[in-house]
Amino acid sequence: MDQFLQHAMNAAILGSTYALLGIGLTMIFGIMRVVNFTHGELYTFGAYMTFFFVMVAGVNFFLSLALAIVLGIALGALIEFVLLRPLRGADIDITMLVMIGAWIVMQNTEQMVWGGVAKSIDTPFPEEPLTLGPVSVPWLRVFIFAAAIALIAGTHMFIHRTRLGKAMRATFQDRDTAALMGININGINMLTFALGSGLAAAAGALLAPAFIVTITMGNPVALKAFAVVILGGLGNFWGAAIGGFILAIVEEFGAVYISSGYRDATGFLLIILVLTFRPTGLFARRERIG
Amino acid sequence: MRAYEAVVVAALLTIPLLFGGGYVLHLVITTSLMIIAAMSLNLVFGYTGQLSLGHVAFFGIGAYVSALSSLGFTIGFTEEWSVSVDPKPVWLSFIFAVIVSGIFGFLIGKVSFRIRGAYFVIVSISFAEVVRLVALNWVSLTQGPMALNNIPPFELPIPGLDINYYGKTWSFYLVLALGVLAYVVIARLVRSRVGNAMIALRENEPLASSVGIDVTHYLVLGAVVSAAIAGAAGSLYAHYIRIIDPDVFLFIYTVTMIIMIVTGGKGTLAGPLVGGVLFGAIPPLLREVADPELQWILYGGLMIAVMFFMPDGMVPAAQRFWMRLRASWKGPLAANAND
Amino acid sequence: MNIRTSVLALSGLLCTAFAVQAPAQETIKIGVNMPLTGPVAASGNYIANGARIAADRINAAGGVLGKKLELLIEDNKGNPTEAAAVAEKLISRDKVPVMMGAWSSTFTLAVMPKLMEHQVPMLVETSSSEKITRSGNPWIFRIAPTSSMEAKVFAQKLGNLPIKKAAFLVTNNDFGIGAAQEFSKALKERGVQIGITETMDPHAQDLSAQLSKLKATDADTIFVTSVVEQLTLVLRQAKALRMTQRIVTTGGSQAPDQLIQQAGSAANDSYHIVFFTPWFPEQAVNKDVAIALVDEWKKRGYNPSGLTEGFRGFDGILTIAEAIRIAGKAEPKAIQQAFWKVKVKGVNGDISFAKDGPASKESGQSTANVYMIQIKDGKVAPVSF
């Protein structure tokens, strides 16, 4: 039972970060219909930026996280403007390939800039973990969980309580009508991509101090983000959020009770199963973005 | 076969004579196998419009099946009961590889009928990842990361000829033979009614379906042929490199195939070849002058540039250019006649 | 360093080109096949650096057979196909008479058919898989110990470490799984109980599932086999889970200095089985050579945590140079025969090759020395075995 609680706690924390990644990707997918291969790289970017600010520039830890997220948003906006906007209306495969090209360029630029040695980031949290009975959680992880939930809640409020968010939802439901109603589609696209990228960067920034920062850290993460999006249904905010937790639970308990080697496979098998039997995702009937 | 195609084949036959040196021939062989796999992906991606990003799975499955059956293997189902298979001759292993890959192609074809577009993209990527993880973890069968090594070379006793099966010349001709065969199969398929149906499917599926074209049937047919060819290429790869590990299923190889197809021209026969030669030749050339990271950055940048300026690919762009040249020579009336 | 590689490669090519016109060239080429980019790039570069130090040292002392050694260091990008392609290039194009490589066992296995095809010997400096010397390839000469050697030596010296029951946490590749298998065997023979083996994907960052499972077992010692990045994660996460078991890492790729730097206090009280102790080079069997390497490494400003791997490149080139000297000419077959007669005082210990593998096709395997250190209060301390 003790073990079970420990694993449940690990799964919950992991799930919150998967949810962050999934929500960002599902927004991009849903509103822009772009298969965003750079999502993993934004995650890595967020991590490296945090490393830079904390370890190289000596900036306060929390401020560094904020800066990393802001830069992630900026990078997302830049990618949308330079690469995606000129391609509006093109085939989905062309956009996909440009994204793949961008992914290759980004990952290798990172390798050139940072080198291949893994980096670790110091945190201001005490080293002794928080002990809740049989379960022990490092303070950093508690912070990650709290921050992720806060970001998810914040994003939800943005989408539901602001005019811009409403514009996003409208574009998602019916792009052409939204355009006719005077919504600046270009602007919405940039906002969506920037926001989604910012969430990915946030996930990277939050997790980097818990793990280590490497060039290829984004690769498995990108695939998992796709898994979450599938589970939740394209463009489905809560689907992605819940999907993130489901994936984390399946992975964590699968690793413990089935096999740790096949841990990553459980996620993919889940996708294949869901898509075979419920192609539109587990939560398709419920609300989309909004 | 059309005239220019025969000329190309004849030219290719002379390659080992020109490039007897080991290194270049080695590159030619490995790139050619990737090109064959790209050609097979083009059948699904270019002609039926299905975004299958898990194609490397068929290549890898072909490689593993061929390697395992030529090395012999044992699967232990329970403590007492296991199935042992003795090593089979390589040509038979090759056939198994083609068949098994084809079967998986059939399964994926069926799946793709129910799921389209972006969802299918993700399913196909997941499929390749799952296969990779199975190859990685089912250690008792696949040796997992320890890799299958000492795979026998492709021996095909041809009476009267003394062939060094370990040498590259033999491997090259084998790969060339497969390449020509694959090209012929794909070309005939594409130029027939089946091909027309596939293209109709790609262009406008509901319309095609309403005209009576059996959508499932053609999707599945394309998937099976495509997977079988990829499996064949994988088998030859296994017997040439003679060591196979789960990294053969990495996503980056599918990306390489996609790059070859799209830059060359998807939905054209020559596209993957042109794209393949270009992207097969670039890395080794770049290796001499640039850091590896810079090479990849140039690679990615080139891909983006091609997508922006020649989104159909180079072959159609070249064809259009050629048409315009001919039109300007013959005058405006003749240009209309050609349209 | 990458510019250097390109320049070296380019100059290697130019040398080959000029060799046609100027047969009296002054260098002996040695091919080095290493992962200089990719996930294990750090290790590959450390070994390349060790190799360079050795080559420069030999050249400063007059070279071999009156000629200077020239290292052609090529990047195999951390993948087996590329490793084979690099070997092909070094042999066919650059015409090296001998090579060193290729770091990981999978890369080395991928290169081995090329050695048979072209009949060129290769010195294996890091790879630990049994298969390498047991495949019947007479062109392979290995100075790195196999996991079984490492395990046997460790088990013999169990002495001060009371281990009742051992469990394993290893990477899901031949390096990790091989270590788990061999250490289990060797420890069992010494009466140690063997517990569970948990595996981790080499790229996995979250190991809490495996660690939680191990925490709950009654094993008192956990053997961990992986590369330094993942070891850092293991140590940190084990501490976060308040694990009480003793941790012993194996394999020689641990870079303990880096562990201290990145895992901080989580690294304390962990033990490490290494093949060179650069913190106390005086304790090495051949301390002059060891001290010389450590000094030169520091002088060149290389990352000191790289010494625990870099020495392999150093010992490798020393051995190759000696083989070329004994052979009397820079010719593959002669060098291969000469390897059997080599006796070199390397940093790890004395190097000489014994036969290993199927009869009449044996590979050469040298017996390596194994050392153990522990981390106490943020510093590396020797362990009296």
PDB file of N, CA, C and O in Angstrom, chain C residues 28-31 51 53-71 97-100 121 123 143 313-331 334-335 338-339 341-345 351 353:
ATOM      1  N   ILE C  28      52.802   7.495 -39.767  1.00  0.00           N
ATOM      2  CA  ILE C  28      52.077   6.237 -39.706  1.00  0.00           C
ATOM      3  C   ILE C  28      50.680   6.571 -39.226  1.00  0.00           C
ATOM      4  O   ILE C  28      50.501   7.175 -38.177  1.00  0.00           O
ATOM      5  N   LYS C  29      49.684   6.160 -40.002  1.00  0.00           N
ATOM      6  CA  LYS C  29      48.322   6.543 -39.664  1.00  0.00           C
ATOM      7  C   LYS C  29      47.658   5.502 -38.778  1.00  0.00           C
ATOM      8  O   LYS C  29      47.793   4.299 -38.992  1.00  0.00           O
ATOM      9  N   ILE C  30      46.937   6.010 -37.797  1.00  0.00           N
ATOM     10  CA  ILE C  30      46.122   5.148 -36.963  1.00  0.00           C
ATOM     11  C   ILE C  30      44.694   5.683 -37.008  1.00  0.00           C
ATOM     12  O   ILE C  30      44.463   6.856 -36.734  1.00  0.00           O
ATOM     13  N   GLY C  31      43.768   4.826 -37.356  1.00  0.00           N
ATOM     14  CA  GLY C  31      42.380   5.262 -37.431  1.00  0.00           C
ATOM     15  C   GLY C  31      41.726   5.192 -36.053  1.00  0.00           C
ATOM     16  O   GLY C  31      41.932   4.239 -35.313  1.00  0.00           O
ATOM     17  N   ALA C  51      43.858   9.667 -26.551  1.00  0.00           N
ATOM     18  CA  ALA C  51      44.623   9.160 -27.683  1.00  0.00           C
ATOM     19  C   ALA C  51      45.617  10.212 -28.167  1.00  0.00           C
ATOM     20  O   ALA C  51      46.781   9.915 -28.456  1.00  0.00           O
ATOM     21  N   ILE C  53      46.972  12.648 -26.519  1.00  0.00           N
ATOM     22  CA  ILE C  53      48.086  12.829 -25.583  1.00  0.00           C
ATOM     23  C   ILE C  53      49.123  11.736 -25.797  1.00  0.00           C
ATOM     24  O   ILE C  53      50.340  11.987 -25.829  1.00  0.00           O
ATOM     25  N   ALA C  54      48.628  10.502 -25.963  1.00  0.00           N
ATOM     26  CA  ALA C  54      49.554   9.396 -26.165  1.00  0.00           C
ATOM     27  C   ALA C  54      50.349   9.590 -27.442  1.00  0.00           C
ATOM     28  O   ALA C  54      51.572   9.423 -27.470  1.00  0.00           O
ATOM     29  N   ALA C  55      49.655   9.941 -28.526  1.00  0.00           N
ATOM     30  CA  ALA C  55      50.341  10.093 -29.809  1.00  0.00           C
ATOM     31  C   ALA C  55      51.398  11.196 -29.721  1.00  0.00           C
ATOM     32  O   ALA C  55      52.529  11.033 -30.192  1.00  0.00           O
ATOM     33  N   ASP C  56      51.023  12.299 -29.104  1.00  0.00           N
ATOM     34  CA  ASP C  56      51.982  13.401 -29.001  1.00  0.00           C
ATOM     35  C   ASP C  56      53.192  12.999 -28.174  1.00  0.00           C
ATOM     36  O   ASP C  56      54.332  13.338 -28.496  1.00  0.00           O
ATOM     37  N   ARG C  57      52.932  12.252 -27.103  1.00  0.00           N
ATOM     38  CA  ARG C  57      54.026  11.815 -26.231  1.00  0.00           C
ATOM     39  C   ARG C  57      54.986  10.924 -27.006  1.00  0.00           C
ATOM     40  O   ARG C  57      56.208  11.064 -26.914  1.00  0.00           O
ATOM     41  N   ILE C  58      54.414  10.002 -27.778  1.00  0.00           N
ATOM     42  CA  ILE C  58      55.259   9.087 -28.555  1.00  0.00           C
ATOM     43  C   ILE C  58      56.025   9.848 -29.624  1.00  0.00           C
ATOM     44  O   ILE C  58      57.210   9.606 -29.869  1.00  0.00           O
ATOM     45  N   ASN C  59      55.343  10.774 -30.288  1.00  0.00           N
ATOM     46  CA  ASN C  59      56.012  11.545 -31.329  1.00  0.00           C
ATOM     47  C   ASN C  59      57.138  12.392 -30.757  1.00  0.00           C
ATOM     48  O   ASN C  59      58.194  12.549 -31.372  1.00  0.00           O
ATOM     49  N   ALA C  60      56.898  12.924 -29.556  1.00  0.00           N
ATOM     50  CA  ALA C  60      57.936  13.752 -28.932  1.00  0.00           C
ATOM     51  C   ALA C  60      59.176  12.925 -28.634  1.00  0.00           C
ATOM     52  O   ALA C  60      60.297  13.432 -28.636  1.00  0.00           O
ATOM     53  N   ALA C  61      58.951  11.635 -28.385  1.00  0.00           N
ATOM     54  CA  ALA C  61      60.093  10.766 -28.076  1.00  0.00           C
ATOM     55  C   ALA C  61      60.695  10.166 -29.333  1.00  0.00           C
ATOM     56  O   ALA C  61      61.504   9.251 -29.274  1.00  0.00           O
ATOM     57  N   GLY C  62      60.279  10.660 -30.523  1.00  0.00           N
ATOM     58  CA  GLY C  62      60.889  10.191 -31.762  1.00  0.00           C
ATOM     59  C   GLY C  62      59.962   9.382 -32.641  1.00  0.00           C
ATOM     60  O   GLY C  62      60.339   8.961 -33.725  1.00  0.00           O
ATOM     61  N   GLY C  63      58.735   9.151 -32.188  1.00  0.00           N
ATOM     62  CA  GLY C  63      57.811   8.431 -33.051  1.00  0.00           C
ATOM     63  C   GLY C  63      58.049   6.927 -33.041  1.00  0.00           C
ATOM     64  O   GLY C  63      58.685   6.384 -32.138  1.00  0.00           O
ATOM     65  N   VAL C  64      57.520   6.247 -34.037  1.00  0.00           N
ATOM     66  CA  VAL C  64      57.666   4.791 -34.146  1.00  0.00           C
ATOM     67  C   VAL C  64      58.354   4.475 -35.465  1.00  0.00           C
ATOM     68  O   VAL C  64      57.945   4.963 -36.509  1.00  0.00           O
ATOM     69  N   LEU C  65      59.366   3.642 -35.414  1.00  0.00           N
ATOM     70  CA  LEU C  65      60.116   3.261 -36.609  1.00  0.00           C
ATOM     71  C   LEU C  65      60.605   4.500 -37.359  1.00  0.00           C
ATOM     72  O   LEU C  65      60.638   4.524 -38.585  1.00  0.00           O
ATOM     73  N   GLY C  66      60.936   5.525 -36.605  1.00  0.00           N
ATOM     74  CA  GLY C  66      61.465   6.730 -37.226  1.00  0.00           C
ATOM     75  C   GLY C  66      60.421   7.632 -37.835  1.00  0.00           C
ATOM     76  O   GLY C  66      60.731   8.682 -38.388  1.00  0.00           O
ATOM     77  N   LYS C  67      59.152   7.245 -37.740  1.00  0.00           N
ATOM     78  CA  LYS C  67      58.127   8.110 -38.328  1.00  0.00           C
ATOM     79  C   LYS C  67      57.165   8.577 -37.240  1.00  0.00           C
ATOM     80  O   LYS C  67      57.037   7.951 -36.192  1.00  0.00           O
ATOM     81  N   LYS C  68      56.482   9.675 -37.534  1.00  0.00           N
ATOM     82  CA  LYS C  68      55.529  10.197 -36.567  1.00  0.00           C
ATOM     83  C   LYS C  68      54.194   9.466 -36.706  1.00  0.00           C
ATOM     84  O   LYS C  68      53.801   9.059 -37.806  1.00  0.00           O
ATOM     85  N   LEU C  69      53.501   9.370 -35.580  1.00  0.00           N
ATOM     86  CA  LEU C  69      52.158   8.804 -35.610  1.00  0.00           C
ATOM     87  C   LEU C  69      51.170   9.886 -36.000  1.00  0.00           C
ATOM     88  O   LEU C  69      51.293  11.020 -35.565  1.00  0.00           O
ATOM     89  N   GLU C  70      50.189   9.496 -36.822  1.00  0.00           N
ATOM     90  CA  GLU C  70      49.154  10.461 -37.180  1.00  0.00           C
ATOM     91  C   GLU C  70      47.800   9.840 -36.879  1.00  0.00           C
ATOM     92  O   GLU C  70      47.463   8.788 -37.422  1.00  0.00           O
ATOM     93  N   LEU C  71      47.026  10.493 -36.024  1.00  0.00           N
ATOM     94  CA  LEU C  71      45.720   9.950 -35.678  1.00  0.00           C
ATOM     95  C   LEU C  71      44.658  10.481 -36.622  1.00  0.00           C
ATOM     96  O   LEU C  71      44.528  11.686 -36.801  1.00  0.00           O
ATOM     97  N   PRO C  97      46.580   1.206 -41.407  1.00  0.00           N
ATOM     98  CA  PRO C  97      46.934  -0.199 -41.190  1.00  0.00           C
ATOM     99  C   PRO C  97      46.363  -0.761 -39.901  1.00  0.00           C
ATOM    100  O   PRO C  97      46.432  -1.965 -39.656  1.00  0.00           O
ATOM    101  N   VAL C  98      45.841   0.107 -39.042  1.00  0.00           N
ATOM    102  CA  VAL C  98      45.309  -0.358 -37.762  1.00  0.00           C
ATOM    103  C   VAL C  98      44.328   0.684 -37.230  1.00  0.00           C
ATOM    104  O   VAL C  98      44.439   1.866 -37.535  1.00  0.00           O
ATOM    105  N   MET C  99      43.335   0.230 -36.453  1.00  0.00           N
ATOM    106  CA  MET C  99      42.343   1.168 -35.928  1.00  0.00           C
ATOM    107  C   MET C  99      42.141   0.980 -34.436  1.00  0.00           C
ATOM    108  O   MET C  99      42.522  -0.043 -33.859  1.00  0.00           O
ATOM    109  N   MET C 100      41.508   1.976 -33.847  1.00  0.00           N
ATOM    110  CA  MET C 100      41.051   1.838 -32.461  1.00  0.00           C
ATOM    111  C   MET C 100      39.576   2.238 -32.422  1.00  0.00           C
ATOM    112  O   MET C 100      39.176   3.205 -33.063  1.00  0.00           O
ATOM    113  N   PRO C 121      43.580  -5.013 -38.364  1.00  0.00           N
ATOM    114  CA  PRO C 121      43.321  -5.202 -36.941  1.00  0.00           C
ATOM    115  C   PRO C 121      42.750  -3.958 -36.265  1.00  0.00           C
ATOM    116  O   PRO C 121      42.958  -2.835 -36.734  1.00  0.00           O
ATOM    117  N   LEU C 123      42.011  -2.237 -32.232  1.00  0.00           N
ATOM    118  CA  LEU C 123      42.145  -2.335 -30.794  1.00  0.00           C
ATOM    119  C   LEU C 123      40.867  -1.814 -30.153  1.00  0.00           C
ATOM    120  O   LEU C 123      40.442  -0.695 -30.440  1.00  0.00           O
ATOM    121  N   ILE C 143      41.663  -4.249 -24.859  1.00  0.00           N
ATOM    122  CA  ILE C 143      42.295  -3.974 -23.575  1.00  0.00           C
ATOM    123  C   ILE C 143      41.260  -3.699 -22.485  1.00  0.00           C
ATOM    124  O   ILE C 143      41.576  -3.714 -21.312  1.00  0.00           O
ATOM    125  N   GLY C 313      41.847   5.737 -24.213  1.00  0.00           N
ATOM    126  CA  GLY C 313      42.415   6.158 -25.485  1.00  0.00           C
ATOM    127  C   GLY C 313      43.940   6.178 -25.399  1.00  0.00           C
ATOM    128  O   GLY C 313      44.644   5.780 -26.322  1.00  0.00           O
ATOM    129  N   PHE C 314      44.426   6.629 -24.278  1.00  0.00           N
ATOM    130  CA  PHE C 314      45.864   6.705 -24.045  1.00  0.00           C
ATOM    131  C   PHE C 314      46.498   5.316 -24.102  1.00  0.00           C
ATOM    132  O   PHE C 314      47.431   5.068 -24.869  1.00  0.00           O
ATOM    133  N   ASP C 315      45.968   4.405 -23.289  1.00  0.00           N
ATOM    134  CA  ASP C 315      46.504   3.043 -23.276  1.00  0.00           C
ATOM    135  C   ASP C 315      46.390   2.395 -24.646  1.00  0.00           C
ATOM    136  O   ASP C 315      47.273   1.655 -25.081  1.00  0.00           O
ATOM    137  N   GLY C 316      45.283   2.686 -25.333  1.00  0.00           N
ATOM    138  CA  GLY C 316      45.071   2.095 -26.647  1.00  0.00           C
ATOM    139  C   GLY C 316      46.164   2.485 -27.628  1.00  0.00           C
ATOM    140  O   GLY C 316      46.745   1.629 -28.309  1.00  0.00           O
ATOM    141  N   ILE C 317      46.452   3.776 -27.682  1.00  0.00           N
ATOM    142  CA  ILE C 317      47.463   4.218 -28.641  1.00  0.00           C
ATOM    143  C   ILE C 317      48.849   3.714 -28.250  1.00  0.00           C
ATOM    144  O   ILE C 317      49.653   3.330 -29.113  1.00  0.00           O
ATOM    145  N   LEU C 318      49.131   3.678 -26.948  1.00  0.00           N
ATOM    146  CA  LEU C 318      50.427   3.135 -26.507  1.00  0.00           C
ATOM    147  C   LEU C 318      50.597   1.708 -27.007  1.00  0.00           C
ATOM    148  O   LEU C 318      51.649   1.327 -27.530  1.00  0.00           O
ATOM    149  N   THR C 319      49.506   0.938 -26.844  1.00  0.00           N
ATOM    150  CA  THR C 319      49.561  -0.471 -27.254  1.00  0.00           C
ATOM    151  C   THR C 319      49.741  -0.598 -28.762  1.00  0.00           C
ATOM    152  O   THR C 319      50.554  -1.394 -29.245  1.00  0.00           O
ATOM    153  N   ILE C 320      48.967   0.192 -29.506  1.00  0.00           N
ATOM    154  CA  ILE C 320      49.078   0.124 -30.960  1.00  0.00           C
ATOM    155  C   ILE C 320      50.484   0.502 -31.408  1.00  0.00           C
ATOM    156  O   ILE C 320      51.084  -0.159 -32.272  1.00  0.00           O
ATOM    157  N   ALA C 321      51.021   1.565 -30.808  1.00  0.00           N
ATOM    158  CA  ALA C 321      52.362   2.011 -31.195  1.00  0.00           C
ATOM    159  C   ALA C 321      53.390   0.906 -30.967  1.00  0.00           C
ATOM    160  O   ALA C 321      54.264   0.657 -31.800  1.00  0.00           O
ATOM    161  N   GLU C 322      53.249   0.220 -29.833  1.00  0.00           N
ATOM    162  CA  GLU C 322      54.184  -0.859 -29.522  1.00  0.00           C
ATOM    163  C   GLU C 322      54.049  -1.982 -30.545  1.00  0.00           C
ATOM    164  O   GLU C 322      55.042  -2.574 -30.975  1.00  0.00           O
ATOM    165  N   ALA C 323      52.800  -2.272 -30.916  1.00  0.00           N
ATOM    166  CA  ALA C 323      52.597  -3.335 -31.900  1.00  0.00           C
ATOM    167  C   ALA C 323      53.239  -2.964 -33.234  1.00  0.00           C
ATOM    168  O   ALA C 323      53.868  -3.803 -33.891  1.00  0.00           O
ATOM    169  N   ILE C 324      53.104  -1.716 -33.627  1.00  0.00           N
ATOM    170  CA  ILE C 324      53.714  -1.288 -34.892  1.00  0.00           C
ATOM    171  C   ILE C 324      55.231  -1.411 -34.795  1.00  0.00           C
ATOM    172  O   ILE C 324      55.895  -1.879 -35.735  1.00  0.00           O
ATOM    173  N   ARG C 325      55.765  -1.060 -33.637  1.00  0.00           N
ATOM    174  CA  ARG C 325      57.223  -1.125 -33.465  1.00  0.00           C
ATOM    175  C   ARG C 325      57.713  -2.555 -33.592  1.00  0.00           C
ATOM    176  O   ARG C 325      58.673  -2.862 -34.290  1.00  0.00           O
ATOM    177  N   ILE C 326      56.995  -3.471 -32.910  1.00  0.00           N
ATOM    178  CA  ILE C 326      57.401  -4.874 -32.968  1.00  0.00           C
ATOM    179  C   ILE C 326      57.238  -5.411 -34.386  1.00  0.00           C
ATOM    180  O   ILE C 326      58.047  -6.207 -34.865  1.00  0.00           O
ATOM    181  N   ALA C 327      56.202  -4.947 -35.086  1.00  0.00           N
ATOM    182  CA  ALA C 327      55.972  -5.448 -36.439  1.00  0.00           C
ATOM    183  C   ALA C 327      57.061  -5.008 -37.390  1.00  0.00           C
ATOM    184  O   ALA C 327      57.344  -5.696 -38.372  1.00  0.00           O
ATOM    185  N   GLY C 328      57.622  -3.876 -37.138  1.00  0.00           N
ATOM    186  CA  GLY C 328      58.683  -3.380 -38.005  1.00  0.00           C
ATOM    187  C   GLY C 328      58.171  -2.651 -39.230  1.00  0.00           C
ATOM    188  O   GLY C 328      58.920  -2.036 -39.961  1.00  0.00           O
ATOM    189  N   LYS C 329      56.885  -2.726 -39.492  1.00  0.00           N
ATOM    190  CA  LYS C 329      56.328  -1.969 -40.618  1.00  0.00           C
ATOM    191  C   LYS C 329      54.854  -1.684 -40.366  1.00  0.00           C
ATOM    192  O   LYS C 329      54.183  -2.402 -39.617  1.00  0.00           O
ATOM    193  N   ALA C 330      54.359  -0.628 -41.038  1.00  0.00           N
ATOM    194  CA  ALA C 330      52.963  -0.205 -40.827  1.00  0.00           C
ATOM    195  C   ALA C 330      52.066  -0.970 -41.788  1.00  0.00           C
ATOM    196  O   ALA C 330      51.469  -0.403 -42.701  1.00  0.00           O
ATOM    197  N   GLU C 331      51.987  -2.282 -41.563  1.00  0.00           N
ATOM    198  CA  GLU C 331      51.246  -3.138 -42.479  1.00  0.00           C
ATOM    199  C   GLU C 331      50.289  -3.981 -41.644  1.00  0.00           C
ATOM    200  O   GLU C 331      50.671  -4.572 -40.631  1.00  0.00           O
ATOM    201  N   ALA C 334      51.123  -7.682 -40.432  1.00  0.00           N
ATOM    202  CA  ALA C 334      52.281  -7.703 -39.534  1.00  0.00           C
ATOM    203  C   ALA C 334      51.903  -7.162 -38.161  1.00  0.00           C
ATOM    204  O   ALA C 334      52.310  -7.692 -37.124  1.00  0.00           O
ATOM    205  N   ILE C 335      51.102  -6.083 -38.170  1.00  0.00           N
ATOM    206  CA  ILE C 335      50.687  -5.494 -36.896  1.00  0.00           C
ATOM    207  C   ILE C 335      49.830  -6.483 -36.117  1.00  0.00           C
ATOM    208  O   ILE C 335      49.953  -6.622 -34.896  1.00  0.00           O
ATOM    209  N   ALA C 338      51.987  -8.883 -34.532  1.00  0.00           N
ATOM    210  CA  ALA C 338      52.784  -8.236 -33.488  1.00  0.00           C
ATOM    211  C   ALA C 338      52.003  -8.037 -32.198  1.00  0.00           C
ATOM    212  O   ALA C 338      52.570  -8.062 -31.105  1.00  0.00           O
ATOM    213  N   PHE C 339      50.707  -7.833 -32.312  1.00  0.00           N
ATOM    214  CA  PHE C 339      49.892  -7.612 -31.113  1.00  0.00           C
ATOM    215  C   PHE C 339      50.084  -8.720 -30.090  1.00  0.00           C
ATOM    216  O   PHE C 339      50.122  -8.487 -28.881  1.00  0.00           O
ATOM    217  N   LYS C 341      52.605 -10.226 -29.347  1.00  0.00           N
ATOM    218  CA  LYS C 341      53.876 -10.133 -28.614  1.00  0.00           C
ATOM    219  C   LYS C 341      53.974  -8.882 -27.756  1.00  0.00           C
ATOM    220  O   LYS C 341      54.981  -8.642 -27.116  1.00  0.00           O
ATOM    221  N   VAL C 342      52.922  -8.075 -27.752  1.00  0.00           N
ATOM    222  CA  VAL C 342      52.997  -6.787 -27.063  1.00  0.00           C
ATOM    223  C   VAL C 342      53.013  -6.945 -25.545  1.00  0.00           C
ATOM    224  O   VAL C 342      52.260  -7.721 -24.978  1.00  0.00           O
ATOM    225  N   LYS C 343      53.900  -6.173 -24.918  1.00  0.00           N
ATOM    226  CA  LYS C 343      53.871  -6.056 -23.452  1.00  0.00           C
ATOM    227  C   LYS C 343      54.052  -4.577 -23.154  1.00  0.00           C
ATOM    228  O   LYS C 343      55.131  -4.033 -23.348  1.00  0.00           O
ATOM    229  N   VAL C 344      53.005  -3.933 -22.723  1.00  0.00           N
ATOM    230  CA  VAL C 344      53.054  -2.481 -22.532  1.00  0.00           C
ATOM    231  C   VAL C 344      52.693  -2.116 -21.099  1.00  0.00           C
ATOM    232  O   VAL C 344      51.819  -2.736 -20.491  1.00  0.00           O
ATOM    233  N   LYS C 345      53.370  -1.100 -20.581  1.00  0.00           N
ATOM    234  CA  LYS C 345      52.995  -0.631 -19.246  1.00  0.00           C
ATOM    235  C   LYS C 345      52.010   0.511 -19.424  1.00  0.00           C
ATOM    236  O   LYS C 345      52.395   1.644 -19.702  1.00  0.00           O
ATOM    237  N   ILE C 351      49.730  -4.453 -20.020  1.00  0.00           N
ATOM    238  CA  ILE C 351      48.873  -4.930 -21.105  1.00  0.00           C
ATOM    239  C   ILE C 351      49.572  -5.996 -21.913  1.00  0.00           C
ATOM    240  O   ILE C 351      50.687  -5.784 -22.398  1.00  0.00           O
ATOM    241  N   PHE C 353      48.229  -9.629 -24.483  1.00  0.00           N
ATOM    242  CA  PHE C 353      47.024 -10.293 -24.960  1.00  0.00           C
ATOM    243  C   PHE C 353      47.074 -11.804 -24.817  1.00  0.00           C
ATOM    244  O   PHE C 353      48.073 -12.453 -25.158  1.00  0.00           O
TER     245      PHE C 353
END
